[in-house]
Amino acid sequence: MSHKIVVPIGPYHPLQEEPEYFRLYTEGENVVDIDIVLGYVHRGIEKLSESKHFDQVPYLVERICGICSNSHPFAYVNAVEDLAKIEVPERALYIRTIIAELERLHSHLLWIGLAGHFIGYNTVWMWAWRYREPVLDMFEMITGNRQHYAMMKVGGVRRDILETDVPLLKKTLDELAPAADMFKGAVMDDPVIHARLKGIGVLTKEQVIEWCVVGPTARASGVDIDVRRDDPYGVYDKIDWNVIVQKEGDVFAKAVVRILEMYESISIIRQCVDKMPKGEIDANVKDVPAGEGIGHVEAPRGECFHYVRSDGTNRPVRHKIRAPSYVNVASNKVACVGGTISDAAITLAAVDPCYCCTERTAVIDRQTDKKILNGWDLVRLSQEKTQRLKK
Amino acid sequence: MTALSEIKDGLGEKIVDCYQHSPKRFYLKIKSKDLKVAADFIFNQLKMRLVTCTGQDTPQGIEILYHFSLDKTGEIFSLRLLLEDKKNPSIETLALLIKGADWIEREMWEMLGINFIGHPNLKRLLLAEEWPKENFPLRHEHEHE
């Protein structure tokens, strides 16, 4: 009889440092099954939303996620605008697009840094987060906040982008482009990263379709979907840009998609700043009629979906939210199985999952009940594999 | 041929009612017994992606919307059905047909008390183990503090 050992990653994820529990069933080094337990930070936001009026909900849904805190309000306002058939002033649409792409930039830089750290490239981690800082500075300049920008409102945006802000925004983008070149070189030309990430955590095209996976995780497996192009919102249909697709489906392909998407984001923001017309930024919506509406946006991690139903009062009677990690994390069931324990860390991280908090993990031998490994040992195992490859 | 007419051709009288709210948003009413056939046709024949499902407690019963996205055109088709028996709402599972339906069915089971017949792993997803049984947070009779 084979000797199966359960490797619990969580309930606080040791790498993302957020609460989520992956129970890996292993035989020797190999992962043979995985059980995913979540809900540790479930706050009942759908239910809470029913007690807020339509103008308060963006502040609530902004707090679903600290990293893509613009995507949820953006999807929500799209849903209410679909429900009430509201025309949004063009300048507001440009501002929404700029904020959404700045968010993608900082989110992808965050992921590149973390992924570098997981495989033992701490220099990549430090450099990526160093270049993320100026992006957060742009948020502070435009919105007043580094996170939770509070820009979206039904019918428009809350703050304008001032003429005096534009030169610094352009300068920051000009400085970010060479940094993106550097990351592209650091990842795509490094033989050790090729050896470490290629063929690891593969998600095939068929699996992506079966599990209804979205975003960069789907695009890295050759599934060409992107809400920005497929169902344009904001001004994505007025801008020249490309959807980045890779075929391999491994962790390397996911990294490549995110790095190349940064170039597209920089280009989109530049075009928006140049084309942005002057004018109103708010349609001044007074009432939301009875009805139902659907809004979805391409968040940095994939499609973020909101369904809103109104009964004609000033509060939603139902508000359904589906974040991209909800479907992407579920796909770890297939991506992780068949790999080794030392690859589990980077494979689980490759979908860029989104949860929050601190670390706690232990590897326990089921037969003797003795602790074998803790969270940092998992990071060490992953980093040691890279070291071996470097030799 | 539009996706809407393909659905109408393929499902015929199974579509009880249909309305288009905005250019890319369609709502199709079906009977609960036809769900599996309809979902199979839309997912496997028309190659749409199941985005998620919305369960809702309404005065008439428990309503479920299955949101399917046709990514080629950006259209979203929501299949709507009503489970009139509010005491024991139950419906066939889609989790065996579409793996992406696994989690959302577990969520609707714990939040609204809908029984998904044949679901391979119907256990709690988001609520804590110690949450009282028969207390469904998204039902209107549930009082939250």
Coordinates of C-alpha atoms in Angstrom, one line a residue:
Chain A
M1 CA 0.0 0.0 0.0
S2 CA 1.3 3.4 -0.9
H3 CA 2.2 5.8 1.9
K4 CA 0.1 9.0 1.3
I5 CA 1.0 12.1 3.2
V6 CA -1.2 15.2 3.5
V7 CA 0.7 18.5 3.0
P8 CA -1.5 21.3 4.2
I9 CA -0.7 24.7 2.7
G10 CA -2.7 27.0 4.9
P11 CA -5.2 27.8 6.4
Y12 CA -3.0 30.9 6.0
H13 CA -1.2 30.6 2.7
P14 CA 2.5 30.7 3.5
L15 CA 3.4 32.5 0.3
Q16 CA 0.6 34.9 -0.5
E17 CA 0.2 35.4 3.2
E18 CA -3.6 35.2 2.9
P19 CA -6.1 32.8 4.3
E20 CA -6.8 29.9 2.0
Y21 CA -6.2 26.2 2.7
F22 CA -4.8 23.8 0.1
R23 CA -4.6 20.2 1.3
L24 CA -2.1 18.4 -0.9
Y25 CA -2.3 14.6 -1.0
T26 CA 1.2 13.4 -1.8
E27 CA 3.0 10.2 -2.6
G28 CA 6.7 10.7 -2.1
E29 CA 7.5 14.0 -3.9
N30 CA 4.4 13.9 -6.1
V31 CA 1.1 15.6 -5.6
V32 CA -1.7 13.1 -6.3
D33 CA -4.8 15.1 -5.2
I34 CA -5.7 18.4 -3.8
D35 CA -8.5 19.7 -1.7
I36 CA -9.2 23.4 -1.6
V37 CA -10.9 25.0 1.5
L38 CA -11.8 28.6 1.5
G39 CA -14.2 31.1 3.2
Y40 CA -11.9 32.3 5.9
V41 CA -12.4 35.9 4.8
H42 CA -16.0 35.6 3.6
R43 CA -17.7 38.8 4.7
G44 CA -21.1 38.4 3.2
I45 CA -20.7 41.4 0.9
E46 CA -23.5 40.3 -1.5
K47 CA -25.9 40.4 1.5
L48 CA -24.4 43.6 2.8
S49 CA -24.9 45.2 -0.6
E50 CA -28.7 44.8 -0.3
S51 CA -28.6 47.2 2.7
K52 CA -26.7 49.9 0.9
H53 CA -28.1 52.4 -1.5
F54 CA -26.8 52.4 -5.1
D55 CA -24.2 55.2 -4.5
Q56 CA -22.8 53.5 -1.4
V57 CA -22.2 50.1 -3.1
P58 CA -19.0 51.1 -5.0
Y59 CA -17.3 51.8 -1.6
L60 CA -18.4 48.4 -0.4
V61 CA -17.3 46.4 -3.4
E62 CA -14.0 48.3 -3.6
R63 CA -13.1 46.5 -0.3
I64 CA -13.6 43.0 -1.8
C65 CA -10.0 43.2 -2.9
G66 CA -7.1 45.5 -2.0
I67 CA -5.1 44.8 -5.1
C68 CA -7.7 45.2 -7.8
S69 CA -9.9 47.6 -5.9
N70 CA -11.0 49.4 -9.0
S71 CA -12.2 46.3 -10.9
H72 CA -15.2 45.5 -8.7
P73 CA -16.6 49.1 -8.6
F74 CA -16.0 49.3 -12.3
A75 CA -18.0 46.1 -13.0
Y76 CA -20.7 47.3 -10.6
V77 CA -21.2 50.7 -12.3
N78 CA -21.2 48.9 -15.7
A79 CA -24.0 46.7 -14.4
V80 CA -26.1 49.6 -13.0
E81 CA -25.6 51.6 -16.2
D82 CA -26.7 48.5 -18.2
L83 CA -29.8 48.2 -15.9
A84 CA -30.8 51.9 -16.1
K85 CA -29.4 52.5 -19.7
I86 CA -27.3 55.4 -18.6
E87 CA -25.1 57.3 -21.1
V88 CA -21.7 58.1 -19.4
P89 CA -19.8 61.3 -20.5
E90 CA -16.9 60.4 -22.8
R91 CA -14.2 62.0 -20.6
A92 CA -15.3 59.8 -17.7
L93 CA -14.9 56.7 -19.8
Y94 CA -11.4 57.7 -20.7
I95 CA -10.6 58.4 -17.0
R96 CA -12.0 55.0 -16.0
T97 CA -9.9 53.3 -18.6
I98 CA -6.7 55.0 -17.4
I99 CA -7.4 54.0 -13.8
A100 CA -8.1 50.4 -14.8
E101 CA -4.9 50.1 -16.8
L102 CA -2.8 51.7 -14.1
E103 CA -4.3 49.1 -11.8
R104 CA -3.3 46.3 -14.2
L105 CA 0.3 47.7 -14.2
H106 CA 0.7 47.7 -10.4
S107 CA -1.0 44.3 -10.0
H108 CA 1.2 42.6 -12.6
L109 CA 4.3 44.2 -11.1
L110 CA 3.2 42.9 -7.7
W111 CA 2.8 39.3 -9.2
I112 CA 6.1 39.4 -11.0
G113 CA 7.8 40.3 -7.7
L114 CA 6.1 37.6 -5.7
A115 CA 6.7 35.0 -8.4
G116 CA 10.4 35.9 -8.4
H117 CA 10.6 35.5 -4.7
F118 CA 8.9 32.1 -4.7
I119 CA 11.5 30.7 -7.0
G120 CA 14.4 32.3 -5.3
Y121 CA 14.9 35.4 -7.4
N122 CA 14.8 38.0 -4.7
T123 CA 16.4 40.6 -6.9
V124 CA 13.4 40.4 -9.3
W125 CA 11.1 40.8 -6.3
M126 CA 12.9 44.0 -5.1
W127 CA 13.1 45.5 -8.6
A128 CA 9.5 44.8 -9.5
W129 CA 8.2 46.3 -6.3
R130 CA 10.6 49.3 -6.7
Y131 CA 8.9 50.0 -10.1
R132 CA 5.5 49.4 -8.7
E133 CA 5.9 52.4 -6.3
P134 CA 5.8 55.2 -9.0
V135 CA 2.5 53.6 -10.3
L136 CA 1.0 53.9 -6.8
D137 CA 2.3 57.5 -6.7
M138 CA 0.3 58.1 -9.8
F139 CA -2.8 56.8 -8.0
E140 CA -2.2 59.1 -5.1
M141 CA -1.7 62.1 -7.4
I142 CA -4.9 61.4 -9.4
T143 CA -7.2 60.0 -6.8
G144 CA -5.7 61.0 -3.5
N145 CA -5.3 57.3 -2.5
R146 CA -2.6 54.7 -3.2
Q147 CA -5.3 52.0 -2.8
H148 CA -9.1 52.1 -2.8
Y149 CA -9.2 55.0 -5.2
A150 CA -13.0 55.6 -4.9
M151 CA -13.1 56.9 -8.5
M152 CA -16.1 55.0 -9.9
K153 CA -19.7 56.2 -9.5
V154 CA -22.8 55.3 -11.3
G155 CA -22.9 57.7 -14.3
G156 CA -19.3 58.8 -14.2
V157 CA -16.2 59.3 -12.1
R158 CA -15.7 61.2 -8.9
R159 CA -12.5 63.1 -9.7
D160 CA -11.1 64.6 -12.9
I161 CA -7.6 64.1 -14.1
L162 CA -6.1 67.6 -14.0
E163 CA -4.1 69.1 -16.8
T164 CA -1.3 69.7 -14.4
D165 CA -1.1 65.9 -13.6
V166 CA -0.6 64.9 -17.2
P167 CA 3.2 65.7 -17.5
L168 CA 4.1 63.6 -14.5
L169 CA 1.9 60.8 -15.6
K170 CA 3.6 60.7 -19.0
K171 CA 7.0 60.9 -17.4
T172 CA 6.2 57.9 -15.1
L173 CA 5.1 55.9 -18.1
D174 CA 8.2 56.8 -20.0
E175 CA 10.3 55.5 -17.1
L176 CA 8.3 52.4 -16.7
A177 CA 8.7 51.2 -20.4
P178 CA 12.5 50.5 -20.0
A179 CA 11.7 48.7 -16.7
A180 CA 9.3 46.5 -18.5
D181 CA 12.1 45.8 -21.0
M182 CA 14.3 44.8 -18.1
F183 CA 11.8 42.4 -16.7
K184 CA 11.1 40.9 -20.1
G185 CA 14.9 40.3 -20.5
A186 CA 15.3 39.0 -17.0
V187 CA 12.5 36.4 -17.4
M188 CA 12.6 35.5 -21.1
D189 CA 16.3 35.3 -21.6
D190 CA 17.2 33.5 -18.4
P191 CA 17.9 29.8 -19.0
V192 CA 17.4 28.9 -15.3
I193 CA 13.9 30.5 -15.3
H194 CA 13.1 28.6 -18.5
A195 CA 14.2 25.3 -16.8
R196 CA 12.4 26.2 -13.6
L197 CA 9.0 27.3 -15.0
K198 CA 8.5 25.6 -18.3
G199 CA 6.3 22.5 -18.3
I200 CA 5.3 23.3 -14.6
G201 CA 1.7 23.6 -13.5
V202 CA 0.3 23.0 -17.1
L203 CA -3.3 23.9 -17.7
T204 CA -4.4 22.7 -21.1
K205 CA -6.8 24.5 -23.4
E206 CA -9.5 21.9 -22.8
Q207 CA -9.1 22.1 -19.0
V208 CA -9.4 25.9 -19.2
I209 CA -12.7 25.5 -21.1
E210 CA -14.0 22.8 -18.7
W211 CA -13.2 24.8 -15.6
C212 CA -14.4 28.1 -17.1
V213 CA -11.1 29.8 -16.3
V214 CA -10.6 33.4 -17.2
G215 CA -7.9 36.1 -17.6
P216 CA -4.1 35.7 -18.0
T217 CA -4.5 32.1 -16.8
A218 CA -6.8 31.3 -19.7
R219 CA -4.8 33.4 -22.2
A220 CA -1.6 31.5 -21.3
S221 CA -3.3 28.3 -22.4
G222 CA -4.2 29.5 -25.8
V223 CA -7.8 30.6 -25.0
D224 CA -8.2 34.0 -26.6
I225 CA -10.7 35.7 -24.4
D226 CA -10.5 39.3 -23.0
V227 CA -13.6 41.2 -21.9
R228 CA -11.9 44.5 -23.0
R229 CA -12.0 43.4 -26.6
D230 CA -14.9 40.9 -26.6
D231 CA -17.5 43.2 -24.9
P232 CA -15.8 46.6 -24.8
Y233 CA -16.5 49.0 -22.0
G234 CA -14.7 52.3 -21.1
V235 CA -12.9 53.3 -24.3
Y236 CA -11.2 50.0 -25.2
D237 CA -12.9 50.0 -28.6
K238 CA -11.4 53.4 -29.4
I239 CA -7.8 52.5 -28.6
D240 CA -5.3 50.5 -30.6
W241 CA -4.1 47.5 -28.5
N242 CA -3.5 43.7 -28.6
V243 CA -4.7 40.8 -26.6
I244 CA -1.7 38.7 -25.5
V245 CA -2.1 35.0 -25.9
Q246 CA 0.4 32.1 -25.3
K247 CA -0.1 28.4 -26.1
E248 CA 1.9 26.4 -23.5
G249 CA -0.3 26.8 -20.4
D250 CA 2.6 26.4 -18.0
V251 CA 3.8 28.9 -15.3
F252 CA 6.3 30.4 -17.8
A253 CA 3.5 31.2 -20.3
K254 CA 1.5 32.9 -17.5
A255 CA 4.5 35.0 -16.6
V256 CA 5.1 36.0 -20.3
V257 CA 1.4 37.0 -20.7
R258 CA 1.6 39.3 -17.7
I259 CA 4.9 40.9 -18.7
L260 CA 3.7 41.5 -22.3
E261 CA 0.4 42.9 -21.0
M262 CA 2.3 45.6 -19.2
Y263 CA 3.4 47.0 -22.5
E264 CA -0.2 47.1 -23.8
S265 CA -1.3 48.9 -20.6
I266 CA 1.4 51.5 -21.0
S267 CA 0.4 52.0 -24.6
I268 CA -3.4 52.2 -23.7
I269 CA -2.8 54.8 -21.0
R270 CA -0.6 56.9 -23.3
Q271 CA -3.3 56.9 -26.0
C272 CA -6.0 57.7 -23.5
V273 CA -4.1 60.7 -22.2
D274 CA -3.6 62.0 -25.7
K275 CA -7.2 61.4 -27.0
M276 CA -9.1 62.4 -23.8
P277 CA -11.7 65.1 -24.7
K278 CA -12.6 67.9 -22.4
G279 CA -16.0 68.0 -20.8
E280 CA -18.3 66.6 -18.1
I281 CA -17.2 63.7 -15.9
D282 CA -20.6 62.8 -14.4
A283 CA -24.1 62.1 -15.8
N284 CA -25.7 63.0 -12.5
V285 CA -27.9 60.0 -12.2
K286 CA -30.9 60.6 -9.8
D287 CA -32.8 57.3 -9.7
V288 CA -32.3 53.7 -10.7
P289 CA -35.5 52.1 -12.1
A290 CA -36.6 48.6 -11.5
G291 CA -34.9 46.0 -13.7
E292 CA -31.7 44.0 -14.0
G293 CA -28.3 44.6 -15.4
I294 CA -25.0 42.8 -16.0
G295 CA -21.5 44.4 -16.0
H296 CA -18.2 42.7 -16.4
V297 CA -14.7 44.0 -16.7
E298 CA -11.3 42.5 -17.4
A299 CA -9.6 42.8 -14.0
P300 CA -5.8 42.1 -13.8
R301 CA -6.7 38.5 -12.9
G302 CA -9.5 38.0 -15.4
E303 CA -13.2 38.6 -15.8
C304 CA -14.9 40.3 -12.9
F305 CA -18.7 39.8 -13.1
H306 CA -21.5 41.7 -11.4
Y307 CA -25.3 41.2 -11.7
V308 CA -27.5 43.8 -10.1
R309 CA -31.3 43.7 -9.8
S310 CA -33.4 46.7 -8.7
D311 CA -37.0 46.8 -7.6
G312 CA -37.2 50.6 -8.1
T313 CA -36.2 51.5 -4.6
N314 CA -32.8 53.1 -3.8
R315 CA -31.1 49.7 -2.9
P316 CA -30.3 46.7 -5.0
V317 CA -32.6 43.8 -4.2
R318 CA -29.9 41.3 -5.4
H319 CA -26.2 41.9 -6.2
K320 CA -24.3 38.9 -7.4
I321 CA -20.5 39.1 -7.6
R322 CA -18.1 36.7 -9.2
A323 CA -14.4 37.6 -8.9
P324 CA -11.9 36.0 -11.3
S325 CA -10.0 34.0 -8.7
Y326 CA -13.2 32.2 -7.9
V327 CA -12.9 30.2 -11.1
N328 CA -9.1 30.4 -11.4
V329 CA -8.3 29.0 -8.0
A330 CA -10.6 26.0 -8.6
S331 CA -8.5 25.0 -11.6
N332 CA -5.6 24.2 -9.3
K333 CA -7.4 21.0 -8.8
V334 CA -5.9 20.0 -12.2
A335 CA -2.9 22.2 -12.5
C336 CA -1.3 21.1 -9.3
V337 CA -1.9 17.3 -9.5
G338 CA 0.9 15.4 -11.1
G339 CA 3.5 17.9 -10.1
T340 CA 5.9 17.8 -7.2
I341 CA 5.7 19.5 -3.8
S342 CA 8.5 21.9 -4.7
D343 CA 6.5 23.1 -7.7
A344 CA 3.2 23.4 -5.8
A345 CA 4.1 26.8 -4.4
I346 CA 4.7 28.5 -7.7
T347 CA 1.8 26.6 -9.5
L348 CA -0.7 27.7 -6.9
A349 CA 0.7 31.2 -7.1
A350 CA 0.6 31.2 -10.9
V351 CA -3.1 32.0 -11.2
D352 CA -2.2 35.2 -9.2
P353 CA -4.8 34.3 -6.5
C354 CA -6.3 37.0 -4.4
Y355 CA -6.9 36.4 -0.7
C356 CA -5.4 38.1 2.4
C357 CA -3.3 37.8 5.9
T358 CA -0.4 35.9 7.5
E359 CA 1.3 32.5 7.4
R360 CA 0.8 29.2 9.1
T361 CA 1.5 25.8 7.6
A362 CA 2.8 22.5 8.7
V363 CA 3.6 19.2 7.0
I364 CA 2.4 16.4 9.3
D365 CA 3.2 12.7 8.8
R366 CA -0.2 11.1 9.1
Q367 CA 1.1 7.9 10.8
T368 CA 3.3 9.5 13.4
D369 CA 1.6 12.9 13.7
K370 CA 5.0 14.5 13.7
K371 CA 5.6 17.9 12.1
I372 CA 8.1 17.7 9.2
L373 CA 8.0 21.0 7.4
N374 CA 6.6 24.5 8.0
G375 CA 5.7 27.3 5.5
W376 CA 9.1 28.7 5.2
D377 CA 10.5 25.2 4.4
L378 CA 8.1 25.1 1.4
V379 CA 9.6 28.4 0.2
R380 CA 13.1 27.0 0.9
L381 CA 12.3 23.8 -1.1
S382 CA 11.1 25.9 -4.1
Q383 CA 14.2 28.1 -3.9
E384 CA 16.6 25.2 -3.6
K385 CA 15.2 23.6 -6.7
T386 CA 16.1 26.8 -8.6
Q387 CA 19.6 26.7 -7.0
R388 CA 20.1 23.2 -8.2
L389 CA 19.1 24.2 -11.7
K390 CA 21.6 27.1 -11.7
K391 CA 24.5 24.7 -11.2
Chain B
M1 CA -27.0 33.3 -37.9
T2 CA -27.1 35.0 -34.5
A3 CA -26.4 33.1 -31.3
L4 CA -30.0 33.9 -30.2
S5 CA -31.6 32.3 -33.2
E6 CA -29.3 29.3 -32.8
I7 CA -30.5 28.8 -29.2
K8 CA -34.1 29.3 -30.4
D9 CA -33.6 26.7 -33.1
G10 CA -31.8 24.3 -30.9
L11 CA -34.1 24.5 -27.9
G12 CA -37.4 25.3 -29.5
E13 CA -40.3 25.2 -27.1
K14 CA -38.0 24.8 -24.1
I15 CA -37.5 28.5 -24.2
V16 CA -40.7 29.7 -22.5
D17 CA -39.9 33.4 -22.7
C18 CA -37.1 35.6 -24.0
Y19 CA -36.2 39.2 -23.6
Q20 CA -33.3 41.4 -24.7
H21 CA -32.5 44.0 -22.1
S22 CA -29.7 45.7 -24.0
P23 CA -27.8 44.9 -27.2
K24 CA -25.6 42.2 -25.6
R25 CA -27.7 41.0 -22.7
F26 CA -30.4 38.3 -23.2
Y27 CA -32.6 36.6 -20.6
L28 CA -34.2 33.3 -21.5
K29 CA -36.8 31.6 -19.3
I30 CA -36.9 27.9 -19.2
K31 CA -38.6 25.2 -17.1
S32 CA -36.4 23.6 -14.4
K33 CA -36.8 20.1 -15.9
D34 CA -35.2 21.3 -19.2
L35 CA -32.1 22.8 -17.5
K36 CA -29.6 20.0 -18.3
V37 CA -30.6 19.8 -21.9
A38 CA -30.4 23.5 -22.4
A39 CA -27.1 23.9 -20.5
D40 CA -25.6 21.0 -22.5
F41 CA -26.6 22.5 -25.8
I42 CA -25.3 26.0 -24.9
F43 CA -22.0 24.8 -23.3
N44 CA -21.1 22.0 -25.6
Q45 CA -22.7 22.9 -28.9
L46 CA -22.6 26.7 -28.9
K47 CA -19.3 26.7 -26.9
M48 CA -20.3 29.3 -24.4
R49 CA -18.6 29.8 -21.1
L50 CA -20.5 29.5 -17.8
V51 CA -19.6 32.7 -16.0
T52 CA -21.5 32.1 -12.8
C53 CA -25.0 31.6 -11.4
T54 CA -27.2 33.9 -9.4
G55 CA -29.6 32.4 -6.9
Q56 CA -32.3 34.6 -5.5
D57 CA -35.1 34.4 -3.0
T58 CA -38.3 35.9 -4.6
P59 CA -41.9 35.9 -3.4
Q60 CA -42.8 33.3 -6.1
G61 CA -40.0 30.9 -5.2
I62 CA -36.2 30.5 -5.5
E63 CA -35.0 31.8 -8.8
I64 CA -31.7 30.7 -10.5
L65 CA -30.0 32.5 -13.3
Y66 CA -27.3 30.7 -15.2
H67 CA -25.1 33.3 -16.9
F68 CA -23.4 32.1 -20.1
S69 CA -21.0 34.2 -22.0
L70 CA -20.3 33.9 -25.8
D71 CA -16.8 35.4 -25.8
K72 CA -16.7 35.7 -29.6
T73 CA -19.3 38.4 -29.6
G74 CA -19.4 39.5 -25.9
E75 CA -23.0 38.6 -25.6
I76 CA -24.3 37.2 -22.2
F77 CA -27.3 34.8 -22.2
S78 CA -28.8 34.2 -18.8
L79 CA -31.0 31.1 -18.4
R80 CA -33.7 31.8 -15.8
L81 CA -35.7 29.2 -14.0
L82 CA -37.9 29.2 -10.9
L83 CA -38.1 26.6 -8.1
E84 CA -41.6 27.1 -6.7
D85 CA -41.2 24.8 -3.7
K86 CA -39.4 27.1 -1.3
K87 CA -39.3 24.5 1.5
N88 CA -37.3 22.0 -0.5
P89 CA -36.0 23.7 -3.7
S90 CA -34.1 21.2 -5.7
I91 CA -32.6 21.0 -9.2
E92 CA -30.3 18.7 -11.2
T93 CA -26.6 19.5 -10.9
L94 CA -24.6 20.8 -13.8
A95 CA -21.3 20.0 -12.0
L96 CA -20.9 16.8 -13.9
L97 CA -21.4 18.5 -17.2
I98 CA -19.4 21.7 -16.5
K99 CA -16.6 21.5 -13.9
G100 CA -16.8 25.3 -13.5
A101 CA -20.3 24.9 -11.9
D102 CA -19.0 22.9 -9.0
W103 CA -18.2 25.7 -6.6
I104 CA -21.1 28.0 -7.4
E105 CA -23.6 25.2 -6.8
R106 CA -22.0 24.5 -3.4
E107 CA -22.3 28.2 -2.7
M108 CA -26.0 28.3 -3.7
W109 CA -26.7 25.2 -1.6
E110 CA -25.3 26.8 1.6
M111 CA -26.5 30.3 1.0
L112 CA -30.1 29.6 -0.3
G113 CA -30.7 25.9 0.6
I114 CA -31.0 24.7 -2.9
N115 CA -30.4 21.0 -3.2
F116 CA -28.4 20.1 -6.3
I117 CA -29.3 16.5 -7.1
G118 CA -26.3 14.4 -8.1
H119 CA -23.6 16.9 -7.1
P120 CA -20.4 15.0 -6.5
N121 CA -19.2 17.0 -3.6
L122 CA -22.0 19.0 -2.0
K123 CA -20.3 20.4 1.1
R124 CA -19.8 23.9 2.5
L125 CA -17.6 26.3 0.5
L126 CA -17.7 29.6 2.2
L127 CA -19.6 29.3 5.4
A128 CA -17.9 28.0 8.6
E129 CA -18.5 24.5 9.8
E130 CA -20.2 25.7 12.9
W131 CA -22.8 27.9 11.0
P132 CA -26.3 26.6 12.1
K133 CA -28.0 24.2 9.7
E134 CA -31.2 25.3 7.9
N135 CA -30.1 29.0 8.3
F136 CA -29.6 30.3 4.8
P137 CA -28.0 33.8 4.7
L138 CA -29.4 34.9 1.4
R139 CA -33.0 33.9 2.2
H140 CA -35.2 36.9 3.1
E141 CA -36.3 35.4 6.4
H142 CA -32.6 35.5 7.5
E143 CA -32.0 38.5 9.8
H144 CA -28.4 39.8 9.8
E145 CA -27.0 41.9 12.6

